[in-house]
């Protein structure tokens, strides 16, 4: 509407000419809402409540007499309460653009006053203290002007005499020394690390070279084995053939040995055994014949001796039977000799060896002696002689 005015959020509307006054002022203050302004009868003006900035550059002298050029920045605004708005409206409503300059002069005066009571070292180390003291010193004046200070910061301190530089020289030298020491340590550590890295690199290269050589050796070995695989397989096959041929030759030799054993050696051993057995049989037969002949001769000699004795006795007594027996006894050697000659050329089967031959010879002679004994018993008893046993039968094995 034409007569309805609304202030901005950062503005305060001052209405003069109204009879209704809620504040102890000659005008009405409206913020945050609109109001109806009667034309001709009432008049409305706007006061900015926005944030403002004042730059301060001032030559100051410290307690030590050192001249310093201080630059600072102050941030302020008109207070939001009705009293501050009324105070600022009465003083700056028509000169709002000059509010920064006016406030900056006030801050500069208090800044010179505060720095004059401090040393350079305190100003350098306690800048926040300087700012707080400037704000506290200007608080009463700013309150009368309706201004609220939000912040004041000292940006830079220049020293034309070189005091600050000289003050910082020992520290700068110490810092530079420490910096050089730190740089030397850093260079030393870097050199050590480079040496360690170089050693590790050399060790890695050595290990890599060793492994590469091992891999190359294995590769060459595998290549050599692959190249020798064909000849080696052929040699292995040839060796297997030779082994099979050798085994075959051994089996053939064994077979020939077995054949020789069966066809030559065993028949030869059998023939030798046969010849040896025949020779032993011939030897035993000759021995048996010799023993039989000796025994026969001994028996005949004994019989002849007994016969001579008996004949002598019978001749003495005149026994005719004994005389006849004497004749038989006289012919007994001839009979035994004939029996011995018959056994000499005969092929006999003797079962008991020498004993068998002796028994046979004894049988022949024994029959003759039995006849003699029978005659002797008959002669002595006056009885006829008993028949003699038949001679043993000699079997010819041929």
PDB file of N, CA and C in Angstrom, residues 311 314-315 319-331 371-372 375:
ATOM      1  N   UNK A 311      92.352-193.521   9.671  1.00  0.00           N
ATOM      2  CA  UNK A 311      92.845-194.689   8.921  1.00  0.00           C
ATOM      3  C   UNK A 311      93.887-195.432   9.716  1.00  0.00           C
ATOM      4  N   UNK A 314      91.964-197.364  12.193  1.00  0.00           N
ATOM      5  CA  UNK A 314      91.243-198.517  11.644  1.00  0.00           C
ATOM      6  C   UNK A 314      92.195-199.611  11.203  1.00  0.00           C
ATOM      7  N   UNK A 315      93.313-199.239  10.703  1.00  0.00           N
ATOM      8  CA  UNK A 315      94.278-200.246  10.322  1.00  0.00           C
ATOM      9  C   UNK A 315      94.793-200.979  11.541  1.00  0.00           C
ATOM     10  N   UNK A 319      89.261-202.572  11.072  1.00  0.00           N
ATOM     11  CA  UNK A 319      87.860-202.225  10.760  1.00  0.00           C
ATOM     12  C   UNK A 319      87.758-201.994   9.293  1.00  0.00           C
ATOM     13  N   UNK A 320      86.904-202.824   8.661  1.00  0.00           N
ATOM     14  CA  UNK A 320      86.767-202.763   7.214  1.00  0.00           C
ATOM     15  C   UNK A 320      85.970-201.536   6.791  1.00  0.00           C
ATOM     16  N   UNK A 321      84.990-201.168   7.605  1.00  0.00           N
ATOM     17  CA  UNK A 321      84.176-200.006   7.242  1.00  0.00           C
ATOM     18  C   UNK A 321      85.008-198.744   7.268  1.00  0.00           C
ATOM     19  N   UNK A 322      85.872-198.666   8.189  1.00  0.00           N
ATOM     20  CA  UNK A 322      86.730-197.497   8.245  1.00  0.00           C
ATOM     21  C   UNK A 322      87.684-197.477   7.096  1.00  0.00           C
ATOM     22  N   UNK A 323      88.034-198.683   6.656  1.00  0.00           N
ATOM     23  CA  UNK A 323      88.913-198.721   5.486  1.00  0.00           C
ATOM     24  C   UNK A 323      88.176-198.167   4.293  1.00  0.00           C
ATOM     25  N   UNK A 324      86.872-198.514   4.218  1.00  0.00           N
ATOM     26  CA  UNK A 324      86.096-197.980   3.079  1.00  0.00           C
ATOM     27  C   UNK A 324      85.930-196.473   3.213  1.00  0.00           C
ATOM     28  N   UNK A 325      85.733-196.082   4.422  1.00  0.00           N
ATOM     29  CA  UNK A 325      85.591-194.618   4.626  1.00  0.00           C
ATOM     30  C   UNK A 325      86.878-193.908   4.334  1.00  0.00           C
ATOM     31  N   UNK A 326      87.970-194.639   4.601  1.00  0.00           N
ATOM     32  CA  UNK A 326      89.255-194.029   4.324  1.00  0.00           C
ATOM     33  C   UNK A 326      89.420-193.801   2.853  1.00  0.00           C
ATOM     34  N   UNK A 327      88.909-194.656   2.095  1.00  0.00           N
ATOM     35  CA  UNK A 327      88.993-194.469   0.657  1.00  0.00           C
ATOM     36  C   UNK A 327      88.150-193.263   0.216  1.00  0.00           C
ATOM     37  N   UNK A 328      87.023-193.145   0.870  1.00  0.00           N
ATOM     38  CA  UNK A 328      86.170-191.979   0.512  1.00  0.00           C
ATOM     39  C   UNK A 328      86.884-190.700   0.880  1.00  0.00           C
ATOM     40  N   UNK A 329      87.519-190.753   2.032  1.00  0.00           N
ATOM     41  CA  UNK A 329      88.222-189.542   2.490  1.00  0.00           C
ATOM     42  C   UNK A 329      89.369-189.252   1.576  1.00  0.00           C
ATOM     43  N   UNK A 330      90.028-190.330   1.101  1.00  0.00           N
ATOM     44  CA  UNK A 330      91.130-190.089   0.176  1.00  0.00           C
ATOM     45  C   UNK A 330      90.642-189.422  -1.095  1.00  0.00           C
ATOM     46  N   UNK A 331      89.443-189.763  -1.488  1.00  0.00           N
ATOM     47  CA  UNK A 331      88.906-189.127  -2.713  1.00  0.00           C
ATOM     48  C   UNK A 331      88.230-187.796  -2.436  1.00  0.00           C
ATOM     49  N   UNK A 371      80.089-187.866   6.087  1.00  0.00           N
ATOM     50  CA  UNK A 371      80.179-189.286   5.698  1.00  0.00           C
ATOM     51  C   UNK A 371      81.234-189.973   6.530  1.00  0.00           C
ATOM     52  N   UNK A 372      82.356-189.212   6.718  1.00  0.00           N
ATOM     53  CA  UNK A 372      83.433-189.798   7.502  1.00  0.00           C
ATOM     54  C   UNK A 372      82.995-190.043   8.926  1.00  0.00           C
ATOM     55  N   UNK A 375      80.728-193.030   9.217  1.00  0.00           N
ATOM     56  CA  UNK A 375      81.462-194.299   9.149  1.00  0.00           C
ATOM     57  C   UNK A 375      82.149-194.576  10.463  1.00  0.00           C
TER      58      UNK A 375
END
